[in-house]
């Protein structure tokens, strides 16, 4: 039976380390790590995410500001705000909550964020650094970075000789996950909707990362016995057993089916999800250290 990887606990450990390190930075340099979260429009899910990021930042002892802009904000106005935050010495990390309203070009906004404050790791400079293995100075997107930390806890930092398969090739999860695994010496294959014999490919994986967005797609007979399985997917499905109209969250992996086969497995919720916000805090702390000319802690 697989070990359940407790993402909640590991995320709490990361946050504790961030808190302690932030307190030390403040004491030694007088610099308080600062994060600005920008949200445009009224999307309820985005509001919830942004509120929880602000709460976590305050818990870490950060200076935390939120800019809530109306839906009709123009692209130029948003660019101006990002430029102001780029120039603000009290802000070390800038996060623009996605998705943005359709009339705003997200790409332009992301490329306007200073690469040194790009704690989401979406700027081309940071994408390029990750792609070329410049991990010491890159910012890595939080979800794959958190997934990598979970893998590290099970298998250690050096994945030499292990085969990894990442299912999903998005810019925010699949591709950075591929690059991180490669940087840790795994032999990596990335799969997507056009891949032939996906179950056969997955069965070859010592490390299987699912980032697809298809509820419970990965079944026991896709998984190599003893494999480490990281489920990034978050899918809401009907749960009539909980009452009429009720729903529940499931991953891309069929947890109950896969648990008897895998060696270690993340649950949904309570796996990768909590790691994402913890890594956002870690990246902001790192940004503050770099701006102060201090060596940031390792996570
Ligand atoms: N835990 C977290 O904090 C967190 C953060 C981000 C995302 N997520 C979740 O992770 C999942 C993936 O997110 P994303 O943003 O990467 O999604 P995305 O941009 O929609 O990408 C999904 C990827 O899955 C591939 N795919 C779709 N159907 C497939 C199939 N039947 N077989 C093989 N590959 C298939 C797609 O292939 P093509 O490229 O060929 O279309 C694409 O590369 C979602 O459930 C999302 O909610 C969780």
Coordinates of C-alpha atoms and ligand atoms in Angstrom, one line a residue:
X1 CA 0.0 0.0 0.0
X2 CA 1.4 3.4 -1.0
X3 CA 2.6 5.9 1.5
X4 CA 0.3 8.9 1.4
X5 CA 2.5 12.0 0.9
X6 CA 1.2 14.6 3.4
X7 CA 1.5 17.8 1.3
X8 CA -0.3 19.8 4.1
X9 CA 2.4 18.9 6.7
X10 CA 5.3 19.4 4.2
X11 CA 3.8 22.8 3.2
X12 CA 3.5 23.7 6.9
X13 CA 7.2 22.9 7.4
X14 CA 8.1 25.1 4.4
X15 CA 6.0 28.0 5.9
X16 CA 7.6 27.6 9.3
X17 CA 11.1 27.8 7.7
X18 CA 9.9 30.9 5.7
X19 CA 8.6 32.6 9.0
X20 CA 11.9 31.9 10.8
X21 CA 14.0 33.1 7.9
X22 CA 11.9 36.2 7.4
X23 CA 12.2 37.1 11.1
X24 CA 16.0 36.8 10.8
X25 CA 16.1 38.9 7.7
X26 CA 14.1 41.6 9.3
X27 CA 16.4 41.5 12.4
X28 CA 19.6 41.6 10.5
X29 CA 18.8 44.0 7.6
X30 CA 15.6 45.7 8.6
X31 CA 14.1 44.5 5.4
X32 CA 10.6 43.0 5.6
X33 CA 9.8 40.7 2.6
X34 CA 7.0 42.3 0.7
X35 CA 4.5 40.8 -1.7
X36 CA 1.9 42.5 -3.9
X37 CA -1.0 40.5 -5.3
X38 CA -3.0 42.1 -8.1
X39 CA -6.5 40.9 -9.1
X40 CA -8.6 42.3 -11.9
X41 CA -12.4 41.6 -11.9
X42 CA -14.8 39.6 -9.7
X43 CA -14.0 35.9 -10.4
X44 CA -15.0 34.2 -7.2
X45 CA -12.4 31.5 -7.3
X46 CA -9.6 34.1 -7.9
X47 CA -10.9 36.1 -5.0
X48 CA -10.6 33.1 -2.7
X49 CA -7.0 32.3 -4.0
X50 CA -5.9 35.9 -3.6
X51 CA -7.4 36.2 0.0
X52 CA -5.6 33.0 1.1
X53 CA -2.3 34.2 -0.4
X54 CA -2.6 37.5 1.5
X55 CA -3.4 35.6 4.8
X56 CA -0.4 33.3 4.3
X57 CA 1.9 36.2 3.6
X58 CA 0.8 38.0 6.8
X59 CA 1.3 34.7 8.7
X60 CA 4.9 34.6 7.4
X61 CA 5.5 38.2 8.8
X62 CA 5.6 39.7 5.3
X63 CA 4.5 43.1 4.2
X64 CA 1.5 42.2 2.0
X65 CA -0.6 44.4 -0.2
X66 CA -3.5 43.6 -2.5
X67 CA -4.6 45.7 -5.5
X68 CA -8.1 44.9 -6.5
X69 CA -9.0 46.5 -9.8
X70 CA -12.4 46.6 -11.6
X71 CA -13.1 44.3 -14.5
X72 CA -13.0 47.2 -17.0
X73 CA -9.4 48.1 -16.1
X74 CA -7.5 48.7 -19.3
X75 CA -4.3 46.9 -20.2
X76 CA -2.3 50.1 -20.1
X77 CA -3.6 50.9 -16.5
X78 CA -2.5 47.4 -15.4
X79 CA 0.9 47.8 -17.0
X80 CA 1.3 51.1 -15.1
X81 CA 0.5 49.5 -11.8
X82 CA 3.0 46.7 -12.4
X83 CA 5.6 49.3 -13.3
X84 CA 4.9 51.1 -10.1
X85 CA 5.3 47.9 -8.1
X86 CA 8.5 47.1 -10.0
X87 CA 9.9 50.4 -8.8
X88 CA 8.7 50.0 -5.2
X89 CA 11.6 48.9 -2.9
X90 CA 9.1 47.6 -0.2
X91 CA 7.8 45.0 -2.7
X92 CA 10.0 41.9 -3.5
X93 CA 7.4 39.7 -5.1
X94 CA 4.6 40.6 -7.6
X95 CA 1.8 38.2 -8.5
X96 CA -0.9 39.0 -11.0
X97 CA -3.7 36.6 -10.5
X98 CA -4.7 34.7 -13.7
X99 CA -6.9 34.5 -15.6
X100 CA -7.2 38.2 -16.5
X101 CA -10.2 39.6 -18.3
X102 CA -10.3 38.7 -22.0
X103 CA -9.5 42.3 -23.2
X104 CA -6.1 42.2 -21.4
X105 CA -3.1 40.5 -22.9
X106 CA -1.8 38.3 -20.0
X107 CA 1.5 37.8 -21.9
X108 CA 2.2 41.5 -22.0
X109 CA 1.4 41.9 -18.3
X110 CA 3.6 38.9 -17.3
X111 CA 6.6 40.2 -19.3
X112 CA 6.2 43.6 -17.7
X113 CA 6.8 42.2 -14.2
X114 CA 10.5 42.6 -13.3
X115 CA 12.2 39.1 -13.5
X116 CA 13.7 39.8 -10.1
X117 CA 10.1 40.1 -8.6
X118 CA 8.5 37.4 -10.7
X119 CA 7.7 35.0 -7.9
X120 CA 5.4 33.0 -10.1
X121 CA 8.3 32.2 -12.5
X122 CA 6.4 33.0 -15.7
X123 CA 8.7 35.7 -17.1
X124 CA 10.7 34.6 -20.2
X125 CA 13.9 35.3 -18.3
X126 CA 12.9 32.9 -15.5
X127 CA 11.5 30.3 -18.0
X128 CA 14.9 30.5 -19.9
X129 CA 16.9 30.2 -16.7
X130 CA 15.0 27.0 -15.7
X131 CA 15.4 25.7 -19.2
X132 CA 19.1 26.2 -19.1
X133 CA 19.5 24.9 -15.6
X134 CA 20.3 28.2 -14.0
X135 CA 18.3 27.2 -10.9
X136 CA 20.3 29.3 -8.4
X137 CA 19.0 32.6 -9.8
X138 CA 15.7 31.5 -11.4
X139 CA 12.2 31.8 -10.0
X140 CA 10.4 28.5 -10.7
X141 CA 6.6 28.3 -11.0
X142 CA 5.2 27.4 -7.6
X143 CA 3.2 24.3 -8.3
X144 CA 5.9 22.3 -10.1
X145 CA 8.4 23.6 -7.5
X146 CA 6.2 22.3 -4.7
X147 CA 5.7 19.0 -6.5
X148 CA 9.5 18.7 -6.8
X149 CA 9.9 19.2 -3.1
X150 CA 7.4 16.3 -2.4
X151 CA 9.4 14.1 -4.7
X152 CA 12.6 15.1 -2.9
X153 CA 11.0 14.1 0.4
X154 CA 10.4 10.6 -0.9
X155 CA 13.3 9.9 -3.2
X156 CA 16.0 12.6 -2.3
X157 CA 17.4 15.3 -4.5
X158 CA 19.3 13.1 -6.9
X159 CA 17.0 11.1 -9.2
X160 CA 19.8 9.5 -11.2
X161 CA 18.7 6.3 -13.0
X162 CA 15.0 6.9 -12.5
X163 CA 12.5 7.3 -15.3
X164 CA 10.0 10.1 -14.9
X165 CA 6.8 10.7 -16.9
X166 CA 5.0 14.0 -16.8
X167 CA 1.5 13.9 -18.2
X168 CA 0.5 17.4 -19.4
X169 CA 2.6 20.0 -21.2
X170 CA 1.3 23.4 -19.9
X171 CA 3.7 26.3 -19.4
X172 CA 2.7 26.6 -15.7
X173 CA 2.9 22.9 -14.7
X174 CA 4.0 20.3 -17.2
X175 CA 7.0 22.0 -18.9
X176 CA 8.6 23.4 -15.8
X177 CA 8.1 20.0 -14.1
X178 CA 9.9 18.4 -17.0
X179 CA 12.8 20.8 -16.6
X180 CA 13.0 20.4 -12.8
X181 CA 13.1 16.6 -13.0
X182 CA 15.8 16.8 -15.7
X183 CA 17.8 19.2 -13.5
X184 CA 17.6 16.5 -10.7
X185 CA 19.0 13.9 -13.1
X186 CA 15.8 11.9 -13.9
X187 CA 15.3 10.6 -17.4
X188 CA 12.2 12.4 -18.3
X189 CA 9.4 12.0 -20.9
X190 CA 6.6 14.5 -21.3
X191 CA 3.2 13.3 -22.5
X192 CA 0.1 15.1 -23.7
X193 CA -3.2 14.6 -25.5
X194 CA -1.5 13.4 -28.7
X195 CA 0.7 10.8 -27.0
X196 CA 0.3 7.2 -28.2
X197 CA -0.3 4.4 -25.6
X198 CA -0.2 6.7 -22.6
X199 CA -0.9 3.8 -20.1
X200 CA 2.1 1.9 -21.5
X201 CA 4.3 5.0 -21.2
X202 CA 3.2 5.7 -17.7
X203 CA 3.9 2.1 -16.6
X204 CA 7.5 2.7 -17.3
X205 CA 7.7 5.6 -14.8
X206 CA 9.4 5.4 -11.4
X207 CA 8.0 8.9 -11.0
X208 CA 4.7 9.8 -12.5
X209 CA 3.4 13.3 -12.4
X210 CA -0.2 13.9 -13.5
X211 CA -1.1 17.5 -14.6
X212 CA -4.0 17.0 -17.0
X213 CA -7.3 18.2 -15.6
X214 CA -9.2 14.9 -16.2
X215 CA -10.8 13.5 -13.1
X216 CA -9.3 10.1 -12.0
X217 CA -7.9 9.3 -15.4
X218 CA -4.9 7.4 -14.1
X219 CA -5.8 3.9 -13.0
X220 CA -3.8 1.2 -11.2
X221 CA -2.8 -0.6 -14.4
X222 CA -1.1 2.6 -15.6
X223 CA 1.3 2.6 -12.6
X224 CA 4.6 0.7 -12.1
X225 CA 4.5 -1.1 -8.8
X226 CA 6.3 1.0 -6.2
X227 CA 6.2 4.2 -8.3
X228 CA 6.1 7.7 -6.7
X229 CA 2.9 9.3 -8.1
X230 CA 2.3 13.1 -7.8
X231 CA -1.2 14.2 -8.6
X232 CA -1.3 17.9 -9.6
X233 CA -4.9 17.7 -10.9
X234 CA -7.8 19.5 -9.2
X235 CA -11.2 18.5 -10.5
X236 CA -14.6 19.1 -9.0
X237 CA -17.0 16.2 -9.6
X238 CA -20.6 15.6 -8.5
X239 CA -20.9 13.9 -5.1
X240 CA -24.6 12.8 -4.8
X241 CA -23.5 10.6 -1.8
X242 CA -23.0 13.9 0.1
X243 CA -26.4 15.2 -0.7
X244 CA -28.2 16.7 -3.7
X245 CA -26.1 19.1 -5.7
X246 CA -23.0 18.5 -3.6
X247 CA -19.5 18.2 -5.2
X248 CA -16.1 17.0 -4.2
X249 CA -12.5 17.5 -5.3
X250 CA -10.6 14.7 -7.0
X251 CA -7.2 14.6 -8.8
X252 CA -6.2 13.2 -12.1
X253 CA -5.3 9.9 -10.4
X254 CA -7.8 7.4 -9.2
X255 CA -6.4 7.4 -5.6
X256 CA -8.3 4.3 -4.3
X257 CA -7.4 2.3 -7.4
X258 CA -3.7 3.4 -7.5
X259 CA -2.9 3.3 -3.8
X260 CA -2.4 -0.5 -3.6
X261 CA 0.1 -0.4 -6.5
X262 CA 2.1 2.9 -6.0
X263 CA 5.0 3.3 -3.5
X264 CA 4.0 6.8 -2.6
X265 CA 1.1 8.9 -3.7
X266 CA -0.3 12.5 -3.1
X267 CA -3.9 12.8 -2.1
X268 CA -6.3 15.5 -3.5
X269 CA -7.0 17.6 -1.6
X270 CA -4.0 17.8 0.8
X271 CA -1.2 17.0 -1.6
X272 CA 0.3 19.4 -4.2
X273 CA -2.4 22.1 -3.5
X274 CA -1.0 23.4 -0.2
X275 CA 2.5 23.3 -1.6
X276 CA 1.7 25.9 -4.3
X277 CA 1.0 28.7 -1.8
X278 CA 3.9 27.6 0.5
X279 CA 6.3 27.9 -2.5
X280 CA 5.0 31.4 -3.3
X281 CA 6.0 32.4 0.2
X282 CA 9.4 30.7 -0.2
X283 CA 10.0 32.5 -3.6
X284 CA 9.1 35.9 -2.1
X285 CA 11.5 35.3 0.8
X286 CA 14.2 34.4 -1.7
X287 CA 13.4 37.5 -3.7
X288 CA 13.8 39.6 -0.5
X289 CA 17.2 37.9 0.3
X290 CA 18.5 38.5 -3.2
X291 CA 17.5 42.2 -3.2
X292 CA 19.3 42.5 0.2
X293 CA 22.4 40.8 -1.2
X294 CA 22.0 37.9 1.2
X295 CA 22.1 34.2 0.4
X296 CA 18.6 32.8 0.5
X297 CA 17.7 29.6 2.4
X298 CA 17.2 26.4 0.4
X299 CA 13.9 24.5 0.5
Ligands
LIG1 N1 -2.4 22.0 -7.2 C1 -2.3 23.2 -7.8 O1 -2.0 24.2 -7.1 C2 -2.6 23.4 -9.2 C3 -2.0 24.4 -9.9 C4 -2.2 24.5 -11.3 C5 -3.0 23.6 -11.9 N2 -3.6 22.6 -11.2 C6 -4.4 21.6 -11.8 O2 -3.6 20.7 -12.6 C7 -4.3 20.3 -13.8 C8 -3.5 20.7 -15.0 O3 -3.4 22.1 -15.1 P1 -2.8 22.9 -16.3 O4 -3.0 24.3 -16.1 O5 -1.4 22.3 -16.6 O6 -3.8 22.4 -17.4 P2 -3.8 22.7 -19.0 O7 -3.1 24.0 -19.3 O8 -5.3 22.5 -19.4 O9 -3.0 21.5 -19.6 C9 -3.4 20.2 -19.6 C10 -2.5 19.3 -20.3 O10 -3.0 18.0 -20.2 C11 -3.0 17.4 -21.5 N3 -4.1 16.5 -21.7 C12 -5.4 16.8 -21.7 N4 -6.1 15.7 -21.9 C13 -5.3 14.6 -22.0 C14 -5.4 13.3 -22.2 N5 -6.6 12.7 -22.3 N6 -4.3 12.5 -22.2 C15 -3.1 13.1 -22.1 N7 -2.9 14.4 -21.9 C16 -4.0 15.2 -21.9 C17 -3.1 18.5 -22.5 O11 -2.5 18.1 -23.7 P3 -2.4 19.1 -25.0 O12 -1.3 20.1 -24.7 O13 -2.1 18.2 -26.1 O14 -3.7 19.8 -25.1 C18 -2.3 19.6 -21.8 O15 -0.9 19.5 -22.1 C19 -5.7 20.9 -13.7 O16 -6.5 20.0 -13.0 C20 -5.5 22.1 -12.7 O17 -6.6 22.4 -12.0 C21 -3.4 22.5 -9.9

